[in-house]
mmCIF file of C-alpha atoms in Angstrom:
data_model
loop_
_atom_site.group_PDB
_atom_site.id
_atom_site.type_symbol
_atom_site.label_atom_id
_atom_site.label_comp_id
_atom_site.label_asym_id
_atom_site.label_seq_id
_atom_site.Cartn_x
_atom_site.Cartn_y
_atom_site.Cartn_z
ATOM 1 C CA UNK A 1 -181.719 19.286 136.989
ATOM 2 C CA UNK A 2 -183.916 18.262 139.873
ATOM 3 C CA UNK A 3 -183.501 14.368 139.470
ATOM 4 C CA UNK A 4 -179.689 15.130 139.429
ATOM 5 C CA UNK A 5 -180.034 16.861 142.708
ATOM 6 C CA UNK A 6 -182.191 14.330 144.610
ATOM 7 C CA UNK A 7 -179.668 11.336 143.537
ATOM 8 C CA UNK A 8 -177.275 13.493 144.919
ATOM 9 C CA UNK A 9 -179.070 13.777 148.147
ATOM 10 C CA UNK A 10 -179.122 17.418 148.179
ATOM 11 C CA UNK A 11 -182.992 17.730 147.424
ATOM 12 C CA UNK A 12 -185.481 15.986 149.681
ATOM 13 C CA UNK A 13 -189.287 15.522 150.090
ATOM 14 C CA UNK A 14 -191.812 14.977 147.207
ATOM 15 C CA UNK A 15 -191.883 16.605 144.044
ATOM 16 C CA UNK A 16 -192.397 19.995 142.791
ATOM 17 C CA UNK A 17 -195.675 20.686 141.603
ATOM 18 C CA UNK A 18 -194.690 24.265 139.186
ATOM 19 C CA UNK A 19 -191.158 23.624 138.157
ATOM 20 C CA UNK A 20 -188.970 20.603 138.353
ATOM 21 C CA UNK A 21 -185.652 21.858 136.319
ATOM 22 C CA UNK A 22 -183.966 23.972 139.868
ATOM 23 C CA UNK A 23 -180.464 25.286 139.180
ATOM 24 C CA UNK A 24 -178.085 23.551 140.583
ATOM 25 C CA UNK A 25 -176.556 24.171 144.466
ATOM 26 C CA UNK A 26 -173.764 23.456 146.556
ATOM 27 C CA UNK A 27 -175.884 23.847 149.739
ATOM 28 C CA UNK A 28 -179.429 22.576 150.786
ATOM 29 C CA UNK A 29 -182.124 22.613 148.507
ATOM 30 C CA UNK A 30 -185.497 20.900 150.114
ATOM 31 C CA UNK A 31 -188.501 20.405 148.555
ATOM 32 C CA UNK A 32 -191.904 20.517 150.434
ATOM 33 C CA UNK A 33 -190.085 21.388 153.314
ATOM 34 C CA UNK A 34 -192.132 22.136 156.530
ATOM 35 C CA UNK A 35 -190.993 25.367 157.838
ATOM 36 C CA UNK A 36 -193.076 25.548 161.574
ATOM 37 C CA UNK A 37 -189.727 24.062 163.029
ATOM 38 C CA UNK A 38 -187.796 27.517 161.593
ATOM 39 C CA UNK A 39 -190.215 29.376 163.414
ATOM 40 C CA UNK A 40 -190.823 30.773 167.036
ATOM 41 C CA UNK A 41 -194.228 30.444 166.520
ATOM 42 C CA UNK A 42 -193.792 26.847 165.382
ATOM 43 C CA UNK A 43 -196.507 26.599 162.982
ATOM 44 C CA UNK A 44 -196.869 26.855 159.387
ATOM 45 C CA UNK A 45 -197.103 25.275 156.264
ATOM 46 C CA UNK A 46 -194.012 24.022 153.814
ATOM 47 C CA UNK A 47 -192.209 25.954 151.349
ATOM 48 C CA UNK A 48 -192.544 24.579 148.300
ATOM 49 C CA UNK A 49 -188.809 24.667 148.603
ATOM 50 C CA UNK A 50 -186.038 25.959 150.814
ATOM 51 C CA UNK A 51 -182.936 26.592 149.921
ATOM 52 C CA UNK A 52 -179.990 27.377 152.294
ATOM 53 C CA UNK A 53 -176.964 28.463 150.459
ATOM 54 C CA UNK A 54 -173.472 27.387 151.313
ATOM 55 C CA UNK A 55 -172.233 30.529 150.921
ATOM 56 C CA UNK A 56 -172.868 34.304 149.101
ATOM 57 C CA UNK A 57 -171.613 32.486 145.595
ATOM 58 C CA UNK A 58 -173.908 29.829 146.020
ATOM 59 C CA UNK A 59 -177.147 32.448 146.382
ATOM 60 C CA UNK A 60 -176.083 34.732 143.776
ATOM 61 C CA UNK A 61 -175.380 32.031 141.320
ATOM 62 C CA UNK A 62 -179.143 30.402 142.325
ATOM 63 C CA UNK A 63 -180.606 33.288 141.890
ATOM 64 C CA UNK A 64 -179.777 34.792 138.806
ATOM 65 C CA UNK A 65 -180.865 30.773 137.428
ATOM 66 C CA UNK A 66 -183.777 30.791 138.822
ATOM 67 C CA UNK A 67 -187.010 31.251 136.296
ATOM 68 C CA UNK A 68 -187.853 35.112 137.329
ATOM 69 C CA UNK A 69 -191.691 33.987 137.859
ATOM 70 C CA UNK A 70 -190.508 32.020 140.636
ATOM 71 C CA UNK A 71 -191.529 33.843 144.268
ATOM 72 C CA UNK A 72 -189.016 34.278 146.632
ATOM 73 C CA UNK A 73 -188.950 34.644 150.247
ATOM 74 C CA UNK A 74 -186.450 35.504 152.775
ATOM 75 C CA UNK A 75 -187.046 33.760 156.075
ATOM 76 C CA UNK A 76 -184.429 34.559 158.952
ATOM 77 C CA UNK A 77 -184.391 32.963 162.573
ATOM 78 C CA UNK A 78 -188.451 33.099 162.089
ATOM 79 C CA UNK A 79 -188.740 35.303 165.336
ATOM 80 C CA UNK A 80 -191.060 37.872 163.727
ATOM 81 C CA UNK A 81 -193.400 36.023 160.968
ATOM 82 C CA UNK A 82 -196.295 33.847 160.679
ATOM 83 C CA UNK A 83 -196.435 31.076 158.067
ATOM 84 C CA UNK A 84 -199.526 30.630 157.055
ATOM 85 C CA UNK A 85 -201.145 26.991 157.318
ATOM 86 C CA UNK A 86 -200.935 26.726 153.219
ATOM 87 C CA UNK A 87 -197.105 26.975 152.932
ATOM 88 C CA UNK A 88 -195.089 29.373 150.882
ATOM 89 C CA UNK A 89 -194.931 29.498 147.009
ATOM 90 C CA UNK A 90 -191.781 29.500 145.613
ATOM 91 C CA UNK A 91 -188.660 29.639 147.079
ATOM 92 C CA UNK A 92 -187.686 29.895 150.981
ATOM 93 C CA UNK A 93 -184.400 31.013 151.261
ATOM 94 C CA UNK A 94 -182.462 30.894 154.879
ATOM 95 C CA UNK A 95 -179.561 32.123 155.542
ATOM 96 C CA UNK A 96 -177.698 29.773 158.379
ATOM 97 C CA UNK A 97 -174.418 28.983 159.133
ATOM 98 C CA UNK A 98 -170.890 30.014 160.250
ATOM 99 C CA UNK A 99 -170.818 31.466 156.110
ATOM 100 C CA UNK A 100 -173.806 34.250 156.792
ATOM 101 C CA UNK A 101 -173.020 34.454 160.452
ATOM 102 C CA UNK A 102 -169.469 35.961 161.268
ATOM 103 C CA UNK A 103 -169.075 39.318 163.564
ATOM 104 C CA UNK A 104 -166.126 40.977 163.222
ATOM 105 C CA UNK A 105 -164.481 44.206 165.245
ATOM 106 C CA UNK A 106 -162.768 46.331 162.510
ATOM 107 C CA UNK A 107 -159.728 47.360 164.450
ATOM 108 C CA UNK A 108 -158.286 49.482 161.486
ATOM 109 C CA UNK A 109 -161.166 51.200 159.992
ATOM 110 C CA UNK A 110 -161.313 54.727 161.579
ATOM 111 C CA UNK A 111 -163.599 54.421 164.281
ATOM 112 C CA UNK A 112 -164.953 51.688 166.420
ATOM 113 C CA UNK A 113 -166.640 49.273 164.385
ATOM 114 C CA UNK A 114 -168.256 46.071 164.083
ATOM 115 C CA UNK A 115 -168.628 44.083 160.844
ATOM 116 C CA UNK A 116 -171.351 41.692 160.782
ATOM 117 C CA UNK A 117 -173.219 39.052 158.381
ATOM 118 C CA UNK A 118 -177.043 39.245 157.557
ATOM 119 C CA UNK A 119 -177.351 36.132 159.222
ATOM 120 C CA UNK A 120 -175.484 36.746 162.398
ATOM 121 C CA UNK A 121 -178.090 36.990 165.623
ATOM 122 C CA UNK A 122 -178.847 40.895 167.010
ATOM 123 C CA UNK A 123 -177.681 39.640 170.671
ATOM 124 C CA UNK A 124 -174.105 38.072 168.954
ATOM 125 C CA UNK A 125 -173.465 41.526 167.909
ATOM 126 C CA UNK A 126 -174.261 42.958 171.008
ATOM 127 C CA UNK A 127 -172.350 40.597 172.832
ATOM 128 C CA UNK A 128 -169.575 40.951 170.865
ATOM 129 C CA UNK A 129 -168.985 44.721 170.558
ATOM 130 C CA UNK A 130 -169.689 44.448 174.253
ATOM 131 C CA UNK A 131 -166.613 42.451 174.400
ATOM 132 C CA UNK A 132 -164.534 44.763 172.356
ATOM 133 C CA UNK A 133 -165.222 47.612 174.170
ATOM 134 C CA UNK A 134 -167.923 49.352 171.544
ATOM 135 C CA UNK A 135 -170.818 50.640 172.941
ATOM 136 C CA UNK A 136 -173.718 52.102 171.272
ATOM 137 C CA UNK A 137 -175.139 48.563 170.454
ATOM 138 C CA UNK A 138 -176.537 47.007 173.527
ATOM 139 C CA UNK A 139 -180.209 47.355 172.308
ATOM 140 C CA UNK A 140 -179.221 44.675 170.190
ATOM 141 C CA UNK A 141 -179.294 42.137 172.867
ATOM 142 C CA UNK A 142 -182.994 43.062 173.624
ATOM 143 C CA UNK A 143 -183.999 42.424 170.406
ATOM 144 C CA UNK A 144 -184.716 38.510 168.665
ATOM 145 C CA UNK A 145 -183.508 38.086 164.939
ATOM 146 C CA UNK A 146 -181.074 38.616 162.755
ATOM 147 C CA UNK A 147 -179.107 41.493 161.472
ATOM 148 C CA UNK A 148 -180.477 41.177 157.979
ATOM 149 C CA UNK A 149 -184.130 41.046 159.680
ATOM 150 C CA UNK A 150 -183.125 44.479 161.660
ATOM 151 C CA UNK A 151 -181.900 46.203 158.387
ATOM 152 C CA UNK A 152 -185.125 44.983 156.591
ATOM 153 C CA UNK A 153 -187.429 46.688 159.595
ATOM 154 C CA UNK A 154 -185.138 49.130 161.741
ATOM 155 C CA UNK A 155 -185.006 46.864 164.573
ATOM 156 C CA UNK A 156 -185.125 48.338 168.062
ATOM 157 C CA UNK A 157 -185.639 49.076 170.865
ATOM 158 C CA UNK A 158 -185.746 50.857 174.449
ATOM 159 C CA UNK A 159 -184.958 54.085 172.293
ATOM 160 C CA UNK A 160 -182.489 52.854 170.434
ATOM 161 C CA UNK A 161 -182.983 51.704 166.944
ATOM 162 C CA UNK A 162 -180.948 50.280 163.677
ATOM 163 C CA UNK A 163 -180.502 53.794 161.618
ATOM 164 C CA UNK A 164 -178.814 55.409 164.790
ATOM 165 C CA UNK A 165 -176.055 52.439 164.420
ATOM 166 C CA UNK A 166 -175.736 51.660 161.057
ATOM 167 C CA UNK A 167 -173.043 52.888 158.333
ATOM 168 C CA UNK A 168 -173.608 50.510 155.483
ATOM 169 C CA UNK A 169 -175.159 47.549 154.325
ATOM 170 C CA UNK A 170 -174.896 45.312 151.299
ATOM 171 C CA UNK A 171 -176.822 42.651 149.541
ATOM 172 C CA UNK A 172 -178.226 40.725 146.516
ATOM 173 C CA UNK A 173 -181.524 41.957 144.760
ATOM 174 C CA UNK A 174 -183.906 39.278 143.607
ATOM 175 C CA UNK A 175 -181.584 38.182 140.765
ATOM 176 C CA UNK A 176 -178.451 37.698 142.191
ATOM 177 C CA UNK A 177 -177.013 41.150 141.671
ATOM 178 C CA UNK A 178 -174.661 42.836 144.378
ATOM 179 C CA UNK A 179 -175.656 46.135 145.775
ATOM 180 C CA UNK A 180 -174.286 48.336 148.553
ATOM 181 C CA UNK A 181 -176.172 51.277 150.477
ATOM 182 C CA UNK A 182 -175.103 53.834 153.071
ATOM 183 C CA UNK A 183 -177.411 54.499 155.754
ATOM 184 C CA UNK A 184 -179.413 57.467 154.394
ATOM 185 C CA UNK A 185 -179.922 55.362 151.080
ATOM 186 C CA UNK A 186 -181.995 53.142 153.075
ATOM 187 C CA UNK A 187 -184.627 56.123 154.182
ATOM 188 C CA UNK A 188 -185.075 54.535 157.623
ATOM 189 C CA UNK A 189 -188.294 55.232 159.502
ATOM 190 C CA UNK A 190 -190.448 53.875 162.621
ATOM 191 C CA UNK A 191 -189.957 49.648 161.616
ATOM 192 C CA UNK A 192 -189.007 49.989 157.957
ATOM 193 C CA UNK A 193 -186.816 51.184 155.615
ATOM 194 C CA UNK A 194 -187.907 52.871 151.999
ATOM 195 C CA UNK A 195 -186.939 50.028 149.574
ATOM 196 C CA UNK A 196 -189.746 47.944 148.266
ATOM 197 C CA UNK A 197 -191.136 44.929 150.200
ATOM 198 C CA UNK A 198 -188.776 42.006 149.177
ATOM 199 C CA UNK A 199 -186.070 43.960 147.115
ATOM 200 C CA UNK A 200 -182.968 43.113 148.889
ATOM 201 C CA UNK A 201 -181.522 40.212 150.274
ATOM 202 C CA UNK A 202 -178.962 41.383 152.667
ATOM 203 C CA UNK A 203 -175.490 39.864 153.247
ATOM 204 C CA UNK A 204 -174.203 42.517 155.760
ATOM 205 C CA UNK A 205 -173.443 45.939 157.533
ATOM 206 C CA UNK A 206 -171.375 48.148 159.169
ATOM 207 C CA UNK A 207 -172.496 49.580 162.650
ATOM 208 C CA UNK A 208 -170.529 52.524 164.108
ATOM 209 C CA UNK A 209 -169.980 52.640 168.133
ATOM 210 C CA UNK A 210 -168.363 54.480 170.683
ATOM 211 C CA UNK A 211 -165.416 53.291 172.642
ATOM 212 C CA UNK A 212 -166.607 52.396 176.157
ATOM 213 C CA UNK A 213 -165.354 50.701 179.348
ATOM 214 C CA UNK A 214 -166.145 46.557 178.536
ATOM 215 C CA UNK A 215 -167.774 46.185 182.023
ATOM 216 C CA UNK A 216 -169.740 49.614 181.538
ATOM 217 C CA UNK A 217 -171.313 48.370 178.537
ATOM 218 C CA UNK A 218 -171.880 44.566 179.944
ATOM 219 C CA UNK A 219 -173.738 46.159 182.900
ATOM 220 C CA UNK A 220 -175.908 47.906 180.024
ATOM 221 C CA UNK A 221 -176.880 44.825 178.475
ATOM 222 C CA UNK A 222 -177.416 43.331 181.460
ATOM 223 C CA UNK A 223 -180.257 45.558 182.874
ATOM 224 C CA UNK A 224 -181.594 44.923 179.114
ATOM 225 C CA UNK A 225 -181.948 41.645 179.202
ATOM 226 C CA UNK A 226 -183.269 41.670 182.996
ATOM 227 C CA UNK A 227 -186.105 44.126 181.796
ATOM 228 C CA UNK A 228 -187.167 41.671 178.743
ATOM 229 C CA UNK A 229 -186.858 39.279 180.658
ATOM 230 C CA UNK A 230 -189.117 40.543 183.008
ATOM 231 C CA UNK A 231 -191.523 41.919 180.787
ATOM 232 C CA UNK A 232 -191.959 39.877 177.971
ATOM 233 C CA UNK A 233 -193.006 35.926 177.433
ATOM 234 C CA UNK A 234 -189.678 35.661 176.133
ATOM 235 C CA UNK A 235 -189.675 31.418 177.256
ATOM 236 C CA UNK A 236 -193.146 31.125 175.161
ATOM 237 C CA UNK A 237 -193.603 30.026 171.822
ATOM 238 C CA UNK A 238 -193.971 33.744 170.367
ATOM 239 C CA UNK A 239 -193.262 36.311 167.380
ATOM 240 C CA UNK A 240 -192.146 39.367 169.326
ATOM 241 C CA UNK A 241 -194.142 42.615 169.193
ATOM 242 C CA UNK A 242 -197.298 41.335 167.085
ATOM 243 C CA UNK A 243 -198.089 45.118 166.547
ATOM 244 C CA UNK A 244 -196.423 48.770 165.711
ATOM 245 C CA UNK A 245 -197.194 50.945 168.240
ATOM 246 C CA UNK A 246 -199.019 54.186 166.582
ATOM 247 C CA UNK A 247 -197.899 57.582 166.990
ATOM 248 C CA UNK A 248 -197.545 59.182 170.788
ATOM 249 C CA UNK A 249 -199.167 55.631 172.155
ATOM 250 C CA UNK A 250 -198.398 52.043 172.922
ATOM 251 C CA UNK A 251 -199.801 49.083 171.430
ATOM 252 C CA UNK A 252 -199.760 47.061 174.150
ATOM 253 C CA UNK A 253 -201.976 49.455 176.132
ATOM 254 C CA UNK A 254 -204.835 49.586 173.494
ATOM 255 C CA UNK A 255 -204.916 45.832 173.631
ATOM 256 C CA UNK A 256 -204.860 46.166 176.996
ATOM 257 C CA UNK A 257 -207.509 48.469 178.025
ATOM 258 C CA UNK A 258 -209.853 46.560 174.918
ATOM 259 C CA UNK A 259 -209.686 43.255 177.553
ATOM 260 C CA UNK A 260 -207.626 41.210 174.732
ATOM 261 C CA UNK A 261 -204.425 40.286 177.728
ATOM 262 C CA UNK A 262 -204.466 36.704 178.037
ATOM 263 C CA UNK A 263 -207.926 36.387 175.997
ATOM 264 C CA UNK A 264 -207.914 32.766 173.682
ATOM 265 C CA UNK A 265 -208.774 32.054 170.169
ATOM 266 C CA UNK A 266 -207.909 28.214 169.412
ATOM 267 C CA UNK A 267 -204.326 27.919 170.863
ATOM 268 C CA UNK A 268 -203.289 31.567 170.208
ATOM 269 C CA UNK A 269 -203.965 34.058 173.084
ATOM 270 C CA UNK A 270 -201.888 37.770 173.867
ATOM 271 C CA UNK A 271 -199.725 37.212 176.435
ATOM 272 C CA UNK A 272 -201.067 37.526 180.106
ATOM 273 C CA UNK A 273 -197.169 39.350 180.401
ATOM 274 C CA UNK A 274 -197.013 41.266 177.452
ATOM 275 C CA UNK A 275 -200.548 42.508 175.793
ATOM 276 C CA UNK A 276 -198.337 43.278 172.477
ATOM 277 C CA UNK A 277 -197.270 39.755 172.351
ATOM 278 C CA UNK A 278 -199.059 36.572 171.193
ATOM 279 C CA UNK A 279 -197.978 33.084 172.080
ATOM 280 C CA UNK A 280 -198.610 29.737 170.725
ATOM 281 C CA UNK A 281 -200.179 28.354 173.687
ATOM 282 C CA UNK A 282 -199.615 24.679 172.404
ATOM 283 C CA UNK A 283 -202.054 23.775 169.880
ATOM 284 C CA UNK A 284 -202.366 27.221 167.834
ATOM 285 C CA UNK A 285 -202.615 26.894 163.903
ATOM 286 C CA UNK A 286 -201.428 29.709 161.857
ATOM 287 C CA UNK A 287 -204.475 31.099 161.204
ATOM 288 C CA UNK A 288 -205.632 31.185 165.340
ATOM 289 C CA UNK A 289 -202.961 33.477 165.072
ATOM 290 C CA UNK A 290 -204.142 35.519 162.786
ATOM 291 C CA UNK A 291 -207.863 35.796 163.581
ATOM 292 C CA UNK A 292 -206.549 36.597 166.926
ATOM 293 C CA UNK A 293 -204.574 39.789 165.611
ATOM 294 C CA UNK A 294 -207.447 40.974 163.243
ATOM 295 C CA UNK A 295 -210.504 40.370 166.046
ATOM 296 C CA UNK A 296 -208.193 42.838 168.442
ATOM 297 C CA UNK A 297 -207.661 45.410 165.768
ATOM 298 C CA UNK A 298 -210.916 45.364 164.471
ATOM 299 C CA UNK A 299 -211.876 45.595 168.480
ATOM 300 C CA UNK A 300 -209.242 48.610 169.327
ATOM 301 C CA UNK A 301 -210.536 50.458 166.099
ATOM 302 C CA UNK A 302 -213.719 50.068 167.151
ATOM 303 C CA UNK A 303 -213.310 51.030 170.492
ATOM 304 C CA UNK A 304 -210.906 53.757 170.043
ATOM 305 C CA UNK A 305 -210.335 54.892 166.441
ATOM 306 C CA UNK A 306 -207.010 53.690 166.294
ATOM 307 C CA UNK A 307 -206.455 51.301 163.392
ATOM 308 C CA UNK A 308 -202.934 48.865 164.300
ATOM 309 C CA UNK A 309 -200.769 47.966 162.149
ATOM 310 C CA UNK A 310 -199.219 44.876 162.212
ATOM 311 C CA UNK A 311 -195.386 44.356 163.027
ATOM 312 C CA UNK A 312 -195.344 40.729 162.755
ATOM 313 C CA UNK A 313 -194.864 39.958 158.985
ATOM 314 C CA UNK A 314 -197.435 37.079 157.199
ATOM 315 C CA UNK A 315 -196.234 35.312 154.603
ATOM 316 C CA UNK A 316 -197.968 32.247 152.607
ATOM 317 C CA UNK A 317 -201.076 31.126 151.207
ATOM 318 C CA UNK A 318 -203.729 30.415 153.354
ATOM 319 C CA UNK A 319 -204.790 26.533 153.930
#
């Protein structure tokens, strides 16, 4: 029960307001938990409660006790989302920690491959298939989030993108149960993969490299690094690439060319660096953030017939 869990000091913050009976957990369970400070954007409403699992026994067995009418949510690193001013209903549910983190080089598998947890960072698997000798996944350090985010939206980047890397991946659907997936199961495309919004939470995956000369491969992610850095507000409070880029054209040119680079609404304005990228200049709410994307896409469709779609996901209620 709840009041069991707050005596035990696992469950903080308030009271819930649509369900007080919470299965028990042997990791963090917070209620009304503000969740700007897990975001790059840092802004945001709470969840009504987060839950951070000690490990994959602790999620499954949460999940398949939680009340199936109860939302949840999968938040990574928070590189790539806006949370709305209102909060989050339901559950949040991060996975942190040195149990949804680990890379590992699988030295016997046929092969050169790396072995990595949903949670672990894109550039920690870079840097450590780097270090093994396994190239192929360098684009990783160019890209902010986690591996279960890049499975979730075919993370890449610089041509190179999660489907041309990836052998398996495995998970828990939204009660708890295991499932496993090779990659053509997953029906990658351009930012997505085929399963339904929300279906998986992922646990981990099996990329496939090359073997490669360590120092070849470090210069590689070197000049990555050195081009983001160069390119993108990367030091800024910001979600990445705030939109897809259609078919045969780039995003950040149709912002661009509309006059949106380095234009303000409230505290959110598109980079002066990177027109694809808002920043949180300071004082930006969630929802400067968002009238910011919708006034430039209503602007670039009016302007040019080309509709954007976002990248950046939104999640929450609106304050």
């Amino acid at each position: 029960m709840l009041s069991d869990l707050r005596a035990s000091g696992r469950v903080e913050r308030g009271l819930m307001t649509w369900k007080d009976d919470l299965p028990p957990v042997r990791g963090k369970l917070l209620v009304d938990e503000p969740l700007a400070p897990f975001t790059w954007f840092r802004v945001g409403g709470p969840a009504d409660a987060l839950f951070i699992p000690a490990d994959t026994a602790d999620l499954e067995q949460f999940l398949q006790r939680l009340p199936p009418e109860v939302p949840r949510t999968v938040l990574g690193v928070g590189s790539n989302v806006i949370v709305r001013d209102g909060g989050v209903e339901g559950v949040v549910i991060r996975l942190a920690g040195r149990a949804f983190g680990e890379v590992l080089v699988d030295r016997e598998a046929e092969g050169s491959k790396v072995v990595a947890d949903a949670g672990a960072l894109d550039a920690a698997v870079a840097r450590a298939a780097a270090r093994a000798g396994i190239a192929g996944l360098e684009f990783y350090a160019g890209i902010p989030g986690t591996i279960g985010g890049a499975i979730t939206m075919n993370a890449g980047c610089y041509g190179s993108e999660t489907k041309d890397v990836l052998q398996a991946a495995w998970g828990v659907d939204r009660v708890g149960r295991q499932m496993a997936f090779a990659r053509d199961d997953l029906g990658f495309s351009y930012r997505r993969n085929a399963l339904p919004e929300g279906e998986m939470i992922w646990l981990g995956a099996v990329f496939q490299g090359v073997e490669d000369d360590p120092e070849v491969i470090e210069a590689s992610m070197a000049e990555i690094t050195a081009r983001r850095e160069a390119s993108q507000p990367i030091r800024e409070k910001t979600g990445g690439s705030t939109f897809r880029n259609p078919p045969g054209q780039s995003a950040w040119k149709l912002i661009d060319e509309a006059g949106w680079r380095g234009k303000p609404i409230g505290g959110a304005m598109f980079s002066p660096q990177h027109a694809n990228f808002m920043i949180n200049t300071g004082s930006a709410t969630a929802a400067d953030l968002e009238a910011l994307g919708e006034a430039v896409r209503a602007d670039v469709a009016a302007k040019t017939g080309v509709v954007l779609e976002w990248e950046i996901k939104r999640i929450g209620r609106s304050k």
